[in-house]
Short mmCIF file of C-alpha atoms in Angstrom, two decimals:
data_model
loop_
_atom_site.label_atom_id
_atom_site.label_comp_id
_atom_site.label_asym_id
_atom_site.label_seq_id
_atom_site.Cartn_x
_atom_site.Cartn_y
_atom_site.Cartn_z
CA LEU A 1 -88.31 19.33 -74.02
CA PHE A 2 -89.29 19.84 -77.35
CA GLY A 3 -93.13 21.56 -75.22
CA ASN A 4 -90.81 23.77 -73.00
CA LEU A 5 -89.10 24.60 -76.60
CA LYS A 6 -92.15 25.20 -78.07
CA GLY A 7 -93.95 27.07 -75.23
CA PHE A 8 -90.42 29.74 -75.10
CA PHE A 9 -91.63 30.29 -78.97
CA LYS A 10 -94.98 30.55 -78.20
CA THR A 11 -96.78 34.08 -79.57
CA ASP A 12 -97.45 36.30 -76.67
CA PHE A 13 -100.81 37.29 -76.56
CA THR A 14 -100.55 39.70 -73.06
CA VAL A 15 -97.60 41.38 -74.15
CA ILE A 16 -96.18 42.73 -70.75
CA ASP A 17 -91.65 44.00 -72.24
CA ASN A 18 -91.18 45.79 -75.52
CA ASN A 19 -88.95 43.94 -79.27
CA VAL A 20 -85.84 45.67 -77.61
CA PHE A 21 -86.53 43.53 -74.28
CA ARG A 22 -87.82 40.18 -76.14
CA LEU A 23 -83.97 40.35 -77.99
CA HIS A 24 -82.41 39.89 -75.47
CA TYR A 25 -85.11 37.27 -73.76
CA LYS A 26 -85.41 35.09 -76.67
CA ALA A 27 -83.53 36.07 -79.66
CA THR A 28 -80.19 36.42 -78.29
CA VAL A 29 -80.24 32.80 -75.73
CA CYS A 30 -81.09 31.50 -78.60
CA VAL A 31 -78.23 32.05 -80.41
CA LEU A 32 -75.65 31.48 -77.78
CA ILE A 33 -77.99 28.39 -76.69
CA ALA A 34 -77.37 27.13 -79.98
CA PHE A 35 -74.00 27.80 -80.75
CA SER A 36 -73.06 26.19 -77.02
CA ILE A 37 -74.31 22.76 -78.01
CA LEU A 38 -72.52 23.30 -81.64
CA VAL A 39 -69.23 23.88 -79.98
CA THR A 40 -70.21 20.73 -77.21
CA GLY A 41 -70.71 18.80 -80.36
CA ARG A 42 -67.49 19.69 -81.75
CA GLN A 43 -65.60 19.30 -78.79
CA TYR A 44 -66.84 15.85 -76.55
CA ILE A 45 -68.50 13.20 -79.48
CA GLY A 46 -66.61 15.58 -82.83
CA ASP A 47 -63.00 16.50 -82.77
CA PRO A 48 -61.80 19.08 -80.51
CA ILE A 49 -58.43 20.43 -81.90
CA ASP A 50 -55.53 19.11 -84.88
CA CYS A 51 -52.01 18.13 -83.41
CA ILE A 52 -49.30 17.56 -85.81
CA SER A 53 -46.59 15.78 -85.05
CA LYS A 54 -43.18 14.14 -87.67
CA ASP A 55 -42.84 11.17 -84.06
CA SER A 56 -44.78 7.48 -83.76
CA VAL A 57 -46.60 9.03 -81.90
CA PRO A 58 -50.82 8.36 -82.13
CA MET A 59 -51.94 10.67 -82.87
CA ASN A 60 -55.25 10.35 -80.29
CA LEU A 61 -53.19 10.53 -78.41
CA LEU A 62 -51.70 14.04 -78.72
CA ASP A 63 -54.77 15.60 -79.68
CA THR A 64 -55.80 14.66 -75.86
CA PHE A 65 -52.75 15.99 -74.56
CA CYS A 66 -53.12 18.92 -76.84
CA TRP A 67 -56.22 19.44 -75.68
CA ILE A 68 -55.39 18.67 -71.53
CA HIS A 69 -52.62 20.99 -71.62
CA THR A 70 -53.75 24.06 -74.10
CA THR A 71 -51.75 25.48 -77.04
CA PHE A 72 -49.06 28.60 -76.06
CA SER A 73 -48.37 31.34 -79.86
CA LEU A 74 -44.86 33.13 -79.06
CA THR A 75 -44.35 37.20 -78.87
CA ASP A 76 -42.23 37.86 -80.69
CA ALA A 77 -43.18 35.70 -83.57
CA TRP A 78 -46.39 37.29 -84.82
CA HIS A 79 -44.18 39.77 -86.86
CA LYS A 80 -41.56 37.03 -88.55
CA LYS A 81 -42.92 36.72 -92.34
CA VAL A 82 -45.63 33.68 -92.45
CA GLY A 83 -43.78 30.79 -94.82
CA VAL A 84 -40.59 32.40 -95.32
CA GLN A 85 -39.19 33.15 -90.81
CA VAL A 86 -42.21 30.86 -89.04
CA PRO A 87 -44.55 28.42 -90.16
CA TYR A 88 -47.81 30.21 -88.93
CA PRO A 89 -48.40 33.26 -86.84
CA GLY A 90 -47.56 33.22 -83.69
CA VAL A 91 -46.00 29.68 -84.34
CA ASP A 92 -42.51 29.09 -84.11
CA LYS A 93 -39.53 26.92 -82.41
CA TYR A 94 -39.55 27.68 -78.51
CA THR A 95 -36.38 28.51 -77.31
CA PRO A 96 -35.59 28.57 -73.00
CA GLY A 97 -36.63 32.28 -72.14
CA GLU A 98 -38.83 33.09 -74.76
CA LYS A 99 -42.15 35.28 -73.76
CA ARG A 100 -45.61 32.58 -74.48
CA VAL A 101 -48.92 33.79 -74.94
CA TYR A 102 -51.12 30.21 -73.53
CA HIS A 103 -55.22 30.44 -74.62
CA ALA A 104 -57.00 28.20 -72.54
CA TYR A 105 -60.06 29.94 -73.39
CA TYR A 106 -61.49 26.98 -75.99
CA GLN A 107 -61.89 24.26 -73.26
CA TRP A 108 -64.04 26.61 -72.02
CA VAL A 109 -66.24 28.66 -75.10
CA CYS A 110 -69.30 25.72 -74.30
CA PHE A 111 -69.83 27.22 -71.02
CA VAL A 112 -69.32 29.90 -70.77
CA LEU A 113 -71.98 30.49 -73.87
CA PHE A 114 -74.43 29.11 -71.85
CA LEU A 115 -73.52 30.76 -69.00
CA GLN A 116 -73.83 33.78 -71.30
CA ALA A 117 -77.98 33.20 -72.20
CA VAL A 118 -78.36 32.85 -69.13
CA LEU A 119 -77.67 35.95 -67.76
CA PHE A 120 -79.31 37.62 -70.84
CA TYR A 121 -82.44 35.30 -70.02
CA VAL A 122 -81.71 36.94 -65.46
CA PRO A 123 -83.74 40.49 -65.81
CA ARG A 124 -86.77 38.19 -68.12
CA TYR A 125 -87.33 35.65 -64.98
CA PHE A 126 -86.90 38.81 -62.66
CA TRP A 127 -89.26 40.88 -64.83
CA LYS A 128 -91.80 37.61 -65.07
CA ALA A 129 -91.22 37.15 -61.04
CA VAL A 130 -92.94 40.96 -59.71
CA GLU A 131 -95.73 41.16 -62.23
CA GLY A 132 -96.52 37.36 -62.01
CA GLY A 133 -99.15 37.40 -64.87
CA ARG A 134 -101.31 40.31 -63.23
CA ILE A 135 -101.74 41.84 -66.81
CA LYS A 136 -102.44 39.25 -69.11
CA ASN A 137 -105.77 38.39 -65.96
CA LEU A 138 -106.06 42.37 -66.01
CA ILE A 139 -107.09 42.30 -70.23
CA LEU A 140 -108.55 38.59 -68.88
CA GLY A 141 -111.38 38.04 -72.99
CA LEU A 142 -111.21 41.20 -73.57
CA ASN A 143 -108.77 39.67 -76.86
CA ASN A 144 -111.55 36.77 -76.48
CA PRO A 145 -112.61 36.85 -80.31
CA ILE A 146 -115.90 34.02 -78.89
CA LEU A 147 -117.26 37.31 -76.33
CA PRO A 148 -120.02 38.91 -77.44
CA GLU A 149 -118.74 42.97 -78.42
CA GLU A 150 -121.23 43.72 -74.97
CA ALA A 151 -119.51 41.34 -72.92
CA LYS A 152 -116.19 43.29 -73.93
CA GLU A 153 -117.67 46.65 -74.02
CA ASN A 154 -118.57 46.25 -70.11
CA SER A 155 -114.57 44.22 -68.37
CA ARG A 156 -112.98 47.51 -70.75
CA LYS A 157 -115.19 50.01 -68.19
CA LEU A 158 -113.86 47.97 -65.10
CA LEU A 159 -111.25 47.90 -66.09
CA VAL A 160 -110.50 51.96 -66.73
CA GLU A 161 -112.59 51.98 -63.28
CA TYR A 162 -110.28 49.87 -61.88
CA LEU A 163 -107.55 51.67 -62.86
CA SER A 164 -108.11 54.72 -61.66
CA ILE A 165 -109.31 54.33 -58.40
CA ASN A 166 -105.74 52.43 -58.37
CA LEU A 167 -103.99 54.66 -59.89
CA ASN A 168 -100.66 54.78 -58.39
CA ASN A 169 -101.14 52.37 -56.60
CA HIS A 170 -99.46 49.61 -57.92
CA ASN A 171 -95.91 51.65 -58.52
CA ILE A 172 -93.91 48.74 -58.28
CA PHE A 173 -94.25 46.72 -60.97
CA PHE A 174 -92.83 50.19 -62.84
CA TYR A 175 -90.46 50.06 -61.10
CA GLY A 176 -89.62 46.77 -61.29
CA TYR A 177 -89.91 47.32 -65.14
CA VAL A 178 -87.33 49.55 -64.96
CA THR A 179 -85.30 47.12 -62.78
CA ALA A 180 -85.69 44.55 -65.58
CA GLU A 181 -83.93 47.02 -67.88
CA VAL A 182 -81.40 48.89 -66.68
CA MET A 183 -80.34 45.10 -66.32
CA ASN A 184 -80.35 44.68 -69.34
CA PHE A 185 -78.59 47.17 -69.50
CA VAL A 186 -75.97 45.93 -66.77
CA ASN A 187 -75.98 42.46 -69.02
CA VAL A 188 -74.93 43.79 -72.54
CA VAL A 189 -72.42 45.76 -70.34
CA GLY A 190 -70.37 43.15 -67.88
CA GLN A 191 -70.68 40.84 -70.97
CA MET A 192 -68.51 42.86 -73.31
CA PHE A 193 -65.80 42.74 -69.71
CA LEU A 194 -66.28 39.76 -69.69
CA MET A 195 -65.76 38.65 -72.38
CA ASP A 196 -62.44 40.64 -72.91
CA MET A 197 -61.64 38.73 -69.29
CA PHE A 198 -61.80 35.04 -71.16
CA LEU A 199 -59.68 36.50 -74.09
CA GLY A 200 -56.68 37.55 -71.58
CA GLY A 201 -57.97 41.57 -72.71
CA GLU A 202 -57.90 40.93 -76.98
CA PHE A 203 -61.27 41.64 -77.10
CA SER A 204 -60.97 45.38 -76.04
CA SER A 205 -58.76 46.37 -78.09
CA TYR A 206 -59.71 44.36 -80.86
CA GLY A 207 -61.01 46.70 -82.75
CA SER A 208 -57.98 48.96 -83.15
CA LYS A 209 -56.28 46.51 -84.32
CA VAL A 210 -58.36 46.33 -86.82
CA LEU A 211 -57.94 49.20 -87.44
CA GLN A 212 -54.64 49.15 -87.89
CA PHE A 213 -53.67 45.96 -89.66
CA THR A 214 -54.78 47.68 -92.79
CA GLU A 215 -51.22 49.95 -92.13
CA TRP A 216 -49.62 47.43 -91.71
CA ASP A 217 -46.73 46.00 -94.28
CA TRP A 218 -48.32 43.37 -95.61
CA SER A 219 -45.31 40.79 -95.66
CA VAL A 220 -44.86 40.61 -91.85
CA ARG A 221 -48.89 42.13 -91.15
CA TYR A 222 -50.88 39.04 -89.32
CA ASP A 223 -54.98 39.67 -88.35
CA PRO A 224 -55.55 40.04 -85.02
CA MET A 225 -58.12 37.56 -85.47
CA ILE A 226 -56.29 34.65 -85.82
CA LYS A 227 -53.80 35.76 -82.87
CA VAL A 228 -57.37 35.74 -81.03
CA PHE A 229 -58.70 32.97 -81.73
#
């Protein structure tokens, strides 16, 4: 496992992409995997949820029940005064027929984070499969410090001659790389829609709600982040 991680982080002397491309499949993937592991540890090893009860129900049993059956907030309780009318934004005594908004996403956060990491790596996997190590084979020996300069110069001449003779014969690699970059773009845009669907449509409107938050009356306003998360 650690050997694979070492190979993932090692510096490639043969560069077949650009810095932005590497941000997609290295930096972003590492961050998502790290958070997925942290959330997984919290959910399945630690204490994922804490429920409050005034009865004699064992806390571990109550926490398990809350975790399995998800939680919900009341739409009418979001704009009530905290500490006076409600104990927390969106939390109030439920009456039959009142509109409820369920929050079930937190059970799947670790899996979605891992899925996002996989999706960010797919374009890299595709491009490596298309390229097949050909660039590395073409420049083999040119970055070898042991090889004498005369041998390197001969290799460079052969490489230039090969590229000149085979001009426009390797367009498949151009199309493959462009396709991989398009996949990166589609992935980023698609993940925005994925997050919006995962969070029940709150992701796309979160920015505008944050701007509106500053204009609300302080006594009844609530942080939009509390509503989403």
